[in-house]
mmCIF file of C-alpha atoms and ligand atoms in Angstrom:
data_model
loop_
_atom_site.group_PDB
_atom_site.id
_atom_site.type_symbol
_atom_site.label_atom_id
_atom_site.label_comp_id
_atom_site.label_asym_id
_atom_site.label_seq_id
_atom_site.Cartn_x
_atom_site.Cartn_y
_atom_site.Cartn_z
ATOM 1 C CA MET A 462 -0.001 -0.006 -0.015
ATOM 2 C CA GLU A 463 1.235 3.479 -0.849
ATOM 3 C CA ASN A 464 1.821 5.660 2.178
ATOM 4 C CA ASN A 465 0.840 8.993 0.781
ATOM 5 C CA LYS A 466 -2.809 7.998 0.221
ATOM 6 C CA LYS A 467 -5.465 9.021 2.686
ATOM 7 C CA ILE A 468 -7.012 6.337 4.905
ATOM 8 C CA ILE A 469 -10.532 4.977 4.721
ATOM 9 C CA PHE A 470 -12.156 2.763 7.304
ATOM 10 C CA SER A 471 -15.617 1.347 7.026
ATOM 11 C CA GLY A 472 -17.553 -1.676 8.206
ATOM 12 C CA MET A 473 -20.773 -3.571 8.000
ATOM 13 C CA GLN A 474 -22.466 -5.855 10.492
ATOM 14 C CA PRO A 475 -22.817 -9.541 9.631
ATOM 15 C CA SER A 476 -26.480 -9.641 10.444
ATOM 16 C CA GLY A 477 -28.140 -11.251 7.498
ATOM 17 C CA THR A 478 -27.598 -10.636 3.834
ATOM 18 C CA PRO A 479 -26.937 -6.965 3.002
ATOM 19 C CA THR A 480 -29.705 -5.071 1.222
ATOM 20 C CA LEU A 481 -29.732 -2.760 -1.737
ATOM 21 C CA GLY A 482 -29.602 0.064 0.875
ATOM 22 C CA ASN A 483 -26.320 -1.259 2.266
ATOM 23 C CA TYR A 484 -25.036 -1.626 -1.259
ATOM 24 C CA LEU A 485 -25.919 1.865 -2.514
ATOM 25 C CA GLY A 486 -25.258 3.636 0.808
ATOM 26 C CA ALA A 487 -21.892 2.030 1.466
ATOM 27 C CA LEU A 488 -20.563 -0.905 -0.540
ATOM 28 C CA LYS A 489 -20.732 0.690 -3.958
ATOM 29 C CA ASN A 490 -18.841 3.703 -2.739
ATOM 30 C CA TRP A 491 -16.173 1.569 -1.072
ATOM 31 C CA ASN A 492 -15.651 -0.147 -4.381
ATOM 32 C CA ILE A 493 -15.184 3.129 -6.194
ATOM 33 C CA MET A 494 -13.024 4.753 -3.522
ATOM 34 C CA GLN A 495 -10.590 1.817 -3.055
ATOM 35 C CA LYS A 496 -8.494 3.095 -5.991
ATOM 36 C CA ASP A 497 -7.684 6.428 -4.369
ATOM 37 C CA TYR A 498 -7.348 5.542 -0.694
ATOM 38 C CA ARG A 499 -5.595 3.122 1.626
ATOM 39 C CA CYS A 500 -8.612 1.174 2.758
ATOM 40 C CA LEU A 501 -9.580 -1.027 5.674
ATOM 41 C CA PHE A 502 -12.898 -2.801 5.333
ATOM 42 C CA SER A 503 -14.072 -4.745 8.334
ATOM 43 C CA VAL A 504 -16.777 -7.308 8.987
ATOM 44 C CA VAL A 505 -17.815 -5.780 12.318
ATOM 45 C CA ASP A 506 -18.868 -8.993 14.052
ATOM 46 C CA LEU A 507 -18.577 -7.573 17.590
ATOM 47 C CA HIS A 508 -21.183 -4.940 16.772
ATOM 48 C CA ALA A 509 -23.532 -7.756 15.704
ATOM 49 C CA LEU A 510 -23.491 -9.153 19.274
ATOM 50 C CA THR A 511 -25.708 -6.385 20.619
ATOM 51 C CA VAL A 512 -28.625 -8.436 19.342
ATOM 52 C CA ARG A 513 -28.913 -12.080 20.427
ATOM 53 C CA ARG A 514 -27.893 -14.387 17.593
ATOM 54 C CA GLU A 515 -27.458 -18.099 16.974
ATOM 55 C CA PRO A 516 -23.675 -18.735 16.971
ATOM 56 C CA LYS A 517 -23.950 -20.788 13.820
ATOM 57 C CA GLU A 518 -25.832 -18.081 12.001
ATOM 58 C CA LEU A 519 -23.362 -15.394 13.069
ATOM 59 C CA ARG A 520 -20.442 -17.522 11.813
ATOM 60 C CA GLN A 521 -22.219 -18.100 8.489
ATOM 61 C CA ALA A 522 -23.205 -14.453 8.109
ATOM 62 C CA SER A 523 -19.639 -13.326 8.814
ATOM 63 C CA LEU A 524 -18.150 -15.672 6.226
ATOM 64 C CA SER A 525 -20.834 -14.696 3.759
ATOM 65 C CA LEU A 526 -20.108 -10.995 4.207
ATOM 66 C CA MET A 527 -16.385 -11.599 3.725
ATOM 67 C CA ALA A 528 -17.203 -13.370 0.456
ATOM 68 C CA LEU A 529 -19.479 -10.573 -0.597
ATOM 69 C CA TYR A 530 -16.806 -7.905 0.008
ATOM 70 C CA ILE A 531 -14.556 -9.755 -2.385
ATOM 71 C CA ALA A 532 -17.350 -10.548 -4.841
ATOM 72 C CA LEU A 533 -18.053 -6.847 -5.029
ATOM 73 C CA GLY A 534 -14.581 -6.171 -6.254
ATOM 74 C CA LEU A 535 -12.797 -5.102 -3.074
ATOM 75 C CA ASP A 536 -9.231 -6.183 -3.791
ATOM 76 C CA PRO A 537 -7.717 -8.096 -0.869
ATOM 77 C CA SER A 538 -4.162 -7.473 -2.099
ATOM 78 C CA GLU A 539 -4.671 -3.685 -2.097
ATOM 79 C CA ASN A 540 -6.994 -3.304 0.889
ATOM 80 C CA ILE A 541 -7.060 -4.670 4.404
ATOM 81 C CA ILE A 542 -10.148 -6.833 4.794
ATOM 82 C CA PHE A 543 -10.676 -8.376 8.215
ATOM 83 C CA TYR A 544 -12.993 -9.465 11.010
ATOM 84 C CA GLN A 545 -13.203 -6.884 13.756
ATOM 85 C CA SER A 546 -13.020 -9.553 16.470
ATOM 86 C CA GLN A 547 -9.598 -10.687 15.176
ATOM 87 C CA VAL A 548 -8.003 -7.366 16.164
ATOM 88 C CA PRO A 549 -8.165 -7.124 19.937
ATOM 89 C CA GLN A 550 -7.218 -3.435 19.967
ATOM 90 C CA HIS A 551 -10.756 -2.531 18.947
ATOM 91 C CA THR A 552 -12.187 -3.701 22.250
ATOM 92 C CA GLN A 553 -9.184 -2.499 24.224
ATOM 93 C CA LEU A 554 -9.467 1.018 22.868
ATOM 94 C CA SER A 555 -13.203 0.891 23.256
ATOM 95 C CA TRP A 556 -12.927 0.427 26.991
ATOM 96 C CA ILE A 557 -10.571 3.414 27.247
ATOM 97 C CA LEU A 558 -12.808 5.614 25.075
ATOM 98 C CA ASN A 559 -15.848 4.619 27.115
ATOM 99 C CA CYS A 560 -14.236 6.622 29.875
ATOM 100 C CA TYR A 561 -14.230 9.664 27.555
ATOM 101 C CA ALA A 562 -17.772 9.334 26.239
ATOM 102 C CA TYR A 563 -20.706 10.810 28.166
ATOM 103 C CA VAL A 564 -23.888 8.961 29.048
ATOM 104 C CA GLY A 565 -25.796 12.082 27.948
ATOM 105 C CA GLU A 566 -24.410 12.050 24.415
ATOM 106 C CA LEU A 567 -24.881 8.273 24.022
ATOM 107 C CA ASN A 568 -28.459 8.687 25.194
ATOM 108 C CA ARG A 569 -29.182 10.974 22.264
ATOM 109 C CA MET A 570 -28.328 8.407 19.650
ATOM 110 C CA THR A 571 -31.343 7.743 17.432
ATOM 111 C CA GLN A 572 -30.220 4.213 16.586
ATOM 112 C CA TYR A 573 -29.946 3.358 20.277
ATOM 113 C CA LYS A 574 -33.498 4.620 20.880
ATOM 114 C CA GLU A 575 -34.831 2.727 17.884
ATOM 115 C CA LYS A 576 -33.022 -0.525 18.735
ATOM 116 C CA SER A 577 -34.002 -0.407 22.376
ATOM 117 C CA ALA A 578 -37.621 0.050 21.370
ATOM 118 C CA LYS A 579 -37.363 -2.869 18.980
ATOM 119 C CA HIS A 580 -35.500 -5.197 21.347
ATOM 120 C CA SER A 581 -37.115 -4.093 24.576
ATOM 121 C CA GLU A 582 -36.430 -7.513 26.160
ATOM 122 C CA ASN A 583 -32.661 -7.093 25.657
ATOM 123 C CA ILE A 584 -31.541 -3.494 26.152
ATOM 124 C CA ASN A 585 -27.979 -4.453 26.987
ATOM 125 C CA SER A 586 -25.120 -2.040 27.723
ATOM 126 C CA GLY A 587 -23.403 -3.093 24.480
ATOM 127 C CA LEU A 588 -26.305 -1.515 22.582
ATOM 128 C CA PHE A 589 -25.712 1.676 24.520
ATOM 129 C CA THR A 590 -21.932 1.867 24.074
ATOM 130 C CA TYR A 591 -22.073 0.629 20.473
ATOM 131 C CA PRO A 592 -21.045 4.088 19.081
ATOM 132 C CA VAL A 593 -17.886 3.997 21.296
ATOM 133 C CA LEU A 594 -16.805 0.687 19.727
ATOM 134 C CA MET A 595 -17.481 2.247 16.354
ATOM 135 C CA ALA A 596 -15.394 5.293 17.290
ATOM 136 C CA SER A 597 -12.575 2.925 18.277
ATOM 137 C CA ASP A 598 -12.799 1.121 14.909
ATOM 138 C CA ILE A 599 -12.334 4.389 13.131
ATOM 139 C CA LEU A 600 -9.802 6.143 15.393
ATOM 140 C CA LEU A 601 -7.463 3.159 15.690
ATOM 141 C CA TYR A 602 -6.356 3.584 12.079
ATOM 142 C CA GLN A 603 -5.941 7.357 11.980
ATOM 143 C CA THR A 604 -8.760 7.340 9.469
ATOM 144 C CA ASP A 605 -9.315 10.318 7.210
ATOM 145 C CA CYS A 606 -12.606 9.376 5.711
ATOM 146 C CA VAL A 607 -15.489 7.035 6.550
ATOM 147 C CA PRO A 608 -17.898 6.155 3.724
ATOM 148 C CA VAL A 609 -21.296 5.336 5.198
ATOM 149 C CA GLY A 610 -25.026 5.835 4.637
ATOM 150 C CA GLU A 611 -26.985 8.705 6.119
ATOM 151 C CA ASP A 612 -28.122 6.682 9.149
ATOM 152 C CA GLN A 613 -24.534 6.573 10.490
ATOM 153 C CA ARG A 614 -24.026 10.362 10.440
ATOM 154 C CA GLN A 615 -24.757 10.738 14.189
ATOM 155 C CA HIS A 616 -22.298 7.975 15.090
ATOM 156 C CA LEU A 617 -19.644 9.666 12.995
ATOM 157 C CA GLU A 618 -20.219 12.887 14.877
ATOM 158 C CA ILE A 619 -19.705 11.188 18.193
ATOM 159 C CA ALA A 620 -16.462 9.592 16.933
ATOM 160 C CA ARG A 621 -15.251 13.063 15.966
ATOM 161 C CA ASP A 622 -16.303 14.521 19.307
ATOM 162 C CA ILE A 623 -14.440 11.813 21.239
ATOM 163 C CA ALA A 624 -11.299 12.327 19.110
ATOM 164 C CA ILE A 625 -11.379 16.068 19.619
ATOM 165 C CA ARG A 626 -12.045 15.732 23.354
ATOM 166 C CA PHE A 627 -9.135 13.249 23.754
ATOM 167 C CA ASN A 628 -6.771 15.359 21.655
ATOM 168 C CA ASN A 629 -7.632 18.477 23.726
ATOM 169 C CA ILE A 630 -6.692 16.716 26.963
ATOM 170 C CA TYR A 631 -3.584 14.769 25.812
ATOM 171 C CA GLY A 632 -2.400 16.518 22.691
ATOM 172 C CA GLU A 633 -2.686 15.350 19.063
ATOM 173 C CA THR A 634 -3.388 11.618 19.253
ATOM 174 C CA PHE A 635 -6.214 10.828 16.829
ATOM 175 C CA LYS A 636 -6.935 12.036 13.342
ATOM 176 C CA VAL A 637 -10.394 13.626 13.371
ATOM 177 C CA PRO A 638 -12.285 11.685 10.671
ATOM 178 C CA GLU A 639 -14.609 13.066 8.021
ATOM 179 C CA SER A 640 -17.658 11.184 6.848
ATOM 180 C CA TYR A 641 -18.338 10.472 3.212
ATOM 181 C CA ILE A 642 -22.066 10.205 2.583
ATOM 182 C CA GLY A 643 -22.868 9.846 -1.089
ATOM 183 C CA LYS A 644 -25.727 11.739 -2.694
ATOM 184 C CA ALA A 645 -28.170 9.418 -4.347
ATOM 185 C CA GLY A 646 -27.865 6.189 -2.364
ATOM 186 C CA ALA A 647 -27.394 7.619 1.086
ATOM 187 C CA ARG A 648 -30.833 6.707 2.322
ATOM 188 C CA VAL A 649 -32.619 3.976 0.402
ATOM 189 C CA MET A 650 -36.170 3.581 1.694
ATOM 190 C CA GLY A 651 -38.341 0.504 1.982
ATOM 191 C CA LEU A 652 -40.354 -0.549 -1.083
ATOM 192 C CA GLN A 653 -43.560 -1.196 0.864
ATOM 193 C CA ASP A 654 -43.083 1.608 3.312
ATOM 194 C CA PRO A 655 -41.033 4.372 1.638
ATOM 195 C CA GLU A 656 -41.224 6.511 4.810
ATOM 196 C CA LYS A 657 -38.833 4.058 6.534
ATOM 197 C CA LYS A 658 -35.299 3.205 5.544
ATOM 198 C CA MET A 659 -34.744 -0.164 3.851
ATOM 199 C CA SER A 660 -33.381 -2.495 6.506
ATOM 200 C CA LYS A 661 -32.368 -6.118 6.589
ATOM 201 C CA SER A 662 -35.256 -6.994 8.898
ATOM 202 C CA GLY A 663 -37.858 -5.279 6.732
ATOM 203 C CA ASP A 664 -39.875 -7.633 4.522
ATOM 204 C CA ASP A 665 -39.736 -5.100 1.673
ATOM 205 C CA ALA A 666 -35.984 -5.061 1.382
ATOM 206 C CA ILE A 667 -34.150 -6.177 -1.748
ATOM 207 C CA SER A 668 -31.285 -8.405 -0.710
ATOM 208 C CA ILE A 669 -28.053 -8.227 -2.700
ATOM 209 C CA LEU A 670 -28.352 -11.981 -3.289
ATOM 210 C CA ASP A 671 -32.013 -12.044 -4.342
ATOM 211 C CA ASP A 672 -32.808 -13.929 -7.513
ATOM 212 C CA PRO A 673 -33.493 -11.601 -10.522
ATOM 213 C CA LYS A 674 -37.110 -12.692 -10.632
ATOM 214 C CA VAL A 675 -37.563 -11.925 -6.966
ATOM 215 C CA ILE A 676 -36.032 -8.520 -7.462
ATOM 216 C CA MET A 677 -38.327 -7.687 -10.355
ATOM 217 C CA ASN A 678 -41.367 -8.816 -8.354
ATOM 218 C CA LYS A 679 -40.405 -6.755 -5.335
ATOM 219 C CA VAL A 680 -39.955 -3.641 -7.480
ATOM 220 C CA LYS A 681 -43.226 -4.257 -9.327
ATOM 221 C CA ARG A 682 -45.055 -4.510 -5.993
ATOM 222 C CA ALA A 683 -43.464 -1.334 -4.601
ATOM 223 C CA VAL A 684 -45.902 1.168 -3.175
ATOM 224 C CA THR A 685 -46.502 4.229 -5.342
ATOM 225 C CA ASP A 686 -49.291 6.792 -5.522
ATOM 226 C CA SER A 687 -52.295 7.599 -7.714
ATOM 227 C CA ASP A 688 -50.726 10.516 -9.564
ATOM 228 C CA ALA A 689 -49.380 8.305 -12.372
ATOM 229 C CA ARG A 690 -46.557 10.654 -13.326
ATOM 230 C CA VAL A 691 -42.861 10.017 -12.630
ATOM 231 C CA TYR A 692 -41.083 12.934 -10.967
ATOM 232 C CA TYR A 693 -39.109 13.614 -7.833
ATOM 233 C CA ASP A 694 -41.058 14.816 -4.838
ATOM 234 C CA PRO A 695 -40.042 12.923 -1.654
ATOM 235 C CA SER A 696 -42.799 14.469 0.508
ATOM 236 C CA ASN A 697 -45.763 13.722 -1.772
ATOM 237 C CA LYS A 698 -44.374 10.869 -3.840
ATOM 238 C CA PRO A 699 -42.029 8.954 -1.519
ATOM 239 C CA GLY A 700 -42.306 5.666 -3.374
ATOM 240 C CA ILE A 701 -41.537 7.039 -6.832
ATOM 241 C CA SER A 702 -38.843 9.368 -5.439
ATOM 242 C CA ASN A 703 -37.139 6.420 -3.705
ATOM 243 C CA MET A 704 -37.051 4.493 -6.946
ATOM 244 C CA LEU A 705 -35.702 7.492 -8.809
ATOM 245 C CA ASN A 706 -33.027 7.696 -6.152
ATOM 246 C CA ILE A 707 -32.137 4.024 -6.636
ATOM 247 C CA TYR A 708 -32.023 4.448 -10.414
ATOM 248 C CA SER A 709 -29.869 7.520 -10.049
ATOM 249 C CA ALA A 710 -27.471 5.822 -7.615
ATOM 250 C CA ILE A 711 -26.975 2.869 -9.861
ATOM 251 C CA THR A 712 -26.704 4.618 -13.215
ATOM 252 C CA GLY A 713 -24.745 7.635 -11.986
ATOM 253 C CA LYS A 714 -27.236 9.962 -13.692
ATOM 254 C CA SER A 715 -28.548 12.939 -11.766
ATOM 255 C CA ILE A 716 -32.077 12.913 -10.354
ATOM 256 C CA GLU A 717 -33.047 15.559 -12.912
ATOM 257 C CA GLU A 718 -31.754 13.436 -15.796
ATOM 258 C CA CYS A 719 -33.610 10.400 -14.455
ATOM 259 C CA SER A 720 -36.851 12.371 -14.059
ATOM 260 C CA GLU A 721 -36.556 13.605 -17.622
ATOM 261 C CA GLU A 722 -35.907 10.113 -18.921
ATOM 262 C CA PHE A 723 -39.178 8.872 -17.445
ATOM 263 C CA ALA A 724 -41.212 12.050 -17.969
ATOM 264 C CA GLY A 725 -43.756 10.431 -20.265
ATOM 265 C CA ALA A 726 -43.567 6.900 -18.859
ATOM 266 C CA GLY A 727 -46.198 5.053 -16.871
ATOM 267 C CA TYR A 728 -45.424 3.445 -13.522
ATOM 268 C CA GLY A 729 -45.256 -0.023 -15.068
ATOM 269 C CA ASP A 730 -42.531 0.848 -17.506
ATOM 270 C CA PHE A 731 -40.666 2.904 -14.921
ATOM 271 C CA LYS A 732 -40.651 0.015 -12.383
ATOM 272 C CA LYS A 733 -39.508 -2.374 -15.087
ATOM 273 C CA ALA A 734 -36.547 -0.109 -15.899
ATOM 274 C CA VAL A 735 -35.655 0.252 -12.230
ATOM 275 C CA GLY A 736 -35.881 -3.539 -11.719
ATOM 276 C CA GLU A 737 -33.629 -4.077 -14.725
ATOM 277 C CA VAL A 738 -30.836 -1.756 -13.612
ATOM 278 C CA ILE A 739 -30.831 -3.358 -10.176
ATOM 279 C CA ILE A 740 -30.650 -6.884 -11.658
ATOM 280 C CA ASN A 741 -27.847 -5.911 -14.055
ATOM 281 C CA GLU A 742 -25.890 -4.269 -11.278
ATOM 282 C CA LEU A 743 -26.136 -7.174 -8.877
ATOM 283 C CA GLU A 744 -25.818 -10.125 -11.302
ATOM 284 C CA PRO A 745 -22.000 -10.121 -11.589
ATOM 285 C CA VAL A 746 -21.663 -9.724 -7.851
ATOM 286 C CA GLN A 747 -23.951 -12.704 -7.266
ATOM 287 C CA LYS A 748 -22.058 -14.820 -9.768
ATOM 288 C CA LYS A 749 -18.734 -14.113 -8.121
ATOM 289 C CA TYR A 750 -20.195 -14.609 -4.686
ATOM 290 C CA ASN A 751 -21.469 -18.085 -5.614
ATOM 291 C CA GLU A 752 -17.968 -19.039 -6.764
ATOM 292 C CA LEU A 753 -16.344 -17.739 -3.591
ATOM 293 C CA ILE A 754 -18.644 -18.877 -0.790
ATOM 294 C CA SER A 755 -17.683 -22.516 -0.998
ATOM 295 C CA ASN A 756 -13.981 -21.651 -0.865
ATOM 296 C CA LYS A 757 -13.675 -21.283 2.866
ATOM 297 C CA ASP A 758 -9.902 -21.785 2.932
ATOM 298 C CA TYR A 759 -9.385 -18.891 0.546
ATOM 299 C CA LEU A 760 -11.701 -16.608 2.522
ATOM 300 C CA ASN A 761 -9.963 -17.546 5.759
ATOM 301 C CA SER A 762 -6.540 -16.877 4.308
ATOM 302 C CA ILE A 763 -7.635 -13.381 3.313
ATOM 303 C CA ALA A 764 -9.100 -12.750 6.755
ATOM 304 C CA LYS A 765 -5.906 -13.941 8.420
ATOM 305 C CA GLU A 766 -3.684 -11.732 6.338
ATOM 306 C CA GLY A 767 -6.045 -8.801 6.865
ATOM 307 C CA ALA A 768 -6.096 -9.280 10.619
ATOM 308 C CA GLU A 769 -2.277 -9.327 10.801
ATOM 309 C CA LYS A 770 -1.944 -6.157 8.811
ATOM 310 C CA ALA A 771 -4.711 -4.460 10.768
ATOM 311 C CA GLN A 772 -3.182 -5.463 14.116
ATOM 312 C CA ASN A 773 0.139 -3.920 13.108
ATOM 313 C CA LEU A 774 -1.541 -0.567 12.388
ATOM 314 C CA ALA A 775 -3.904 -0.706 15.339
ATOM 315 C CA PHE A 776 -1.110 -1.466 17.754
ATOM 316 C CA ARG A 777 0.649 1.822 16.920
ATOM 317 C CA THR A 778 -2.346 3.984 17.840
ATOM 318 C CA TYR A 779 -3.271 1.862 20.824
ATOM 319 C CA ASN A 780 0.291 2.103 22.213
ATOM 320 C CA LYS A 781 0.303 5.823 21.744
ATOM 321 C CA VAL A 782 -2.963 6.104 23.639
ATOM 322 C CA CYS A 783 -1.691 3.980 26.518
ATOM 323 C CA LYS A 784 1.393 6.098 26.820
ATOM 324 C CA LYS A 785 -0.607 9.330 26.827
ATOM 325 C CA ILE A 786 -3.018 8.285 29.539
ATOM 326 C CA GLY A 787 -0.400 6.781 31.834
ATOM 327 C CA LEU A 788 -0.751 3.048 31.469
ATOM 328 C CA ILE A 789 2.549 1.243 32.144
ATOM 329 C CA GLN A 790 4.121 -0.399 29.078
ATOM 330 C CA ILE A 791 6.561 -3.210 29.473
HETATM 331 P P1 TYM B 871 -24.829 -1.410 9.140
HETATM 332 O O1 TYM B 871 -24.212 -2.757 9.148
HETATM 333 O O2 TYM B 871 -26.185 -1.237 9.719
HETATM 334 O O3 TYM B 871 -24.885 -0.870 7.662
HETATM 335 C C1 TYM B 871 -23.759 -0.880 6.821
HETATM 336 C C2 TYM B 871 -23.746 0.324 5.934
HETATM 337 O O4 TYM B 871 -24.928 0.419 5.138
HETATM 338 C C3 TYM B 871 -25.542 1.702 5.256
HETATM 339 N N1 TYM B 871 -26.985 1.555 5.124
HETATM 340 C C4 TYM B 871 -27.740 2.248 4.274
HETATM 341 N N2 TYM B 871 -27.432 3.174 3.341
HETATM 342 C C5 TYM B 871 -28.456 3.670 2.594
HETATM 343 N N3 TYM B 871 -29.741 3.268 2.723
HETATM 344 C C6 TYM B 871 -30.106 2.369 3.665
HETATM 345 N N4 TYM B 871 -31.366 2.013 3.773
HETATM 346 C C7 TYM B 871 -29.088 1.785 4.468
HETATM 347 N N5 TYM B 871 -29.073 0.887 5.470
HETATM 348 C C8 TYM B 871 -27.794 0.753 5.866
HETATM 349 C C9 TYM B 871 -25.090 2.173 6.633
HETATM 350 O O5 TYM B 871 -25.165 3.586 6.739
HETATM 351 C C10 TYM B 871 -23.704 1.654 6.728
HETATM 352 O O6 TYM B 871 -22.772 2.502 6.100
HETATM 353 N N6 TYM B 871 -22.511 0.883 12.869
HETATM 354 C C11 TYM B 871 -22.361 0.494 11.482
HETATM 355 C C12 TYM B 871 -21.218 -0.435 11.246
HETATM 356 C C13 TYM B 871 -19.906 0.047 11.720
HETATM 357 C C14 TYM B 871 -19.085 1.042 11.068
HETATM 358 C C15 TYM B 871 -17.934 1.168 11.888
HETATM 359 C C16 TYM B 871 -19.258 1.800 9.917
HETATM 360 C C17 TYM B 871 -19.261 -0.340 12.820
HETATM 361 N N7 TYM B 871 -18.057 0.319 12.927
HETATM 362 C C18 TYM B 871 -16.941 2.045 11.573
HETATM 363 C C19 TYM B 871 -18.211 2.692 9.569
HETATM 364 C C20 TYM B 871 -17.087 2.820 10.387
HETATM 365 C C21 TYM B 871 -23.638 -0.221 11.090
HETATM 366 O O7 TYM B 871 -24.382 -0.725 11.893
HETATM 367 O O8 TYM B 871 -23.822 -0.340 9.764
#
């Protein structure tokens, strides 16, 4: 890896197959940005523990996400691709940073509020301190830029606040990271309920690994409105606007261009075109994924190499932090 390039860190939870939202909000941008940055892409398995999971399923989802990263085109020889749990400095730094994060600021996190409402039987402290672990992921690597979807903006802010707070007390220790939130795909909404973001648990999500026929059916069933004209108006036409967003994020055309393209079209033709661009975009990824997923040895060798490289980098920042705060080093 060249040293003069800026550093990217980003991650995704292995909690079921990623959706089109994950793809357009994050993965597609990672793929584009890998050429210009030194990148670390992590399967953030420790974050997935905040919700109770079957061990077997977690293992499978982690392996599957690793395969998907590579199927997407993330190059393991150019980037560091690893499981978060294989680099112990993430949890070590997280404990330290917990002592610099305030209960008040964690309490304000929208995702915490949403998740505690959804999993009211299991509001564990991991769910609460989740953003601190995320801050540790980012700050350990002196990250310049974090490509994420809109829903992670608040978590990025807290990572920045913790870095600034720590630097103010102990002197320059952490790089203060910037977020990169793309335009069109930053918030992909559900197809049945376009007022809510598309999420893995929603039954109206398109999964990256969905069969082309399933994708087309889901798009055809997407909720629209009775206006019968295609144009962008998120408040009054959330369903159509969401699909214009998806079309724009995949094709790279602006929303205006997309609206013009479908100006005279009916909803049926528009949906067909949206379904087709999604299918064409995902087909090569699915093909590559199917080749990779059975090759566990290969996937494990990439993860091992990634963990070793990540540990080397993480150790430097972690050591620096220990020194600054007065922990004895032998
Ligand atoms: P996670 O696993 O929920 O989602 C992974 C990425 O997908 C984006 N995303 C979306 N983008 C657009 N539209 C949607 N409907 C949509 N749903 C999800 C998310 O914004 C995210 O970029 N806390 C993080 C994982 C994480 C992380 C990190 C990310 C842990 N440590 C350090 C960056 C840096 C999360 O739960 O993402």
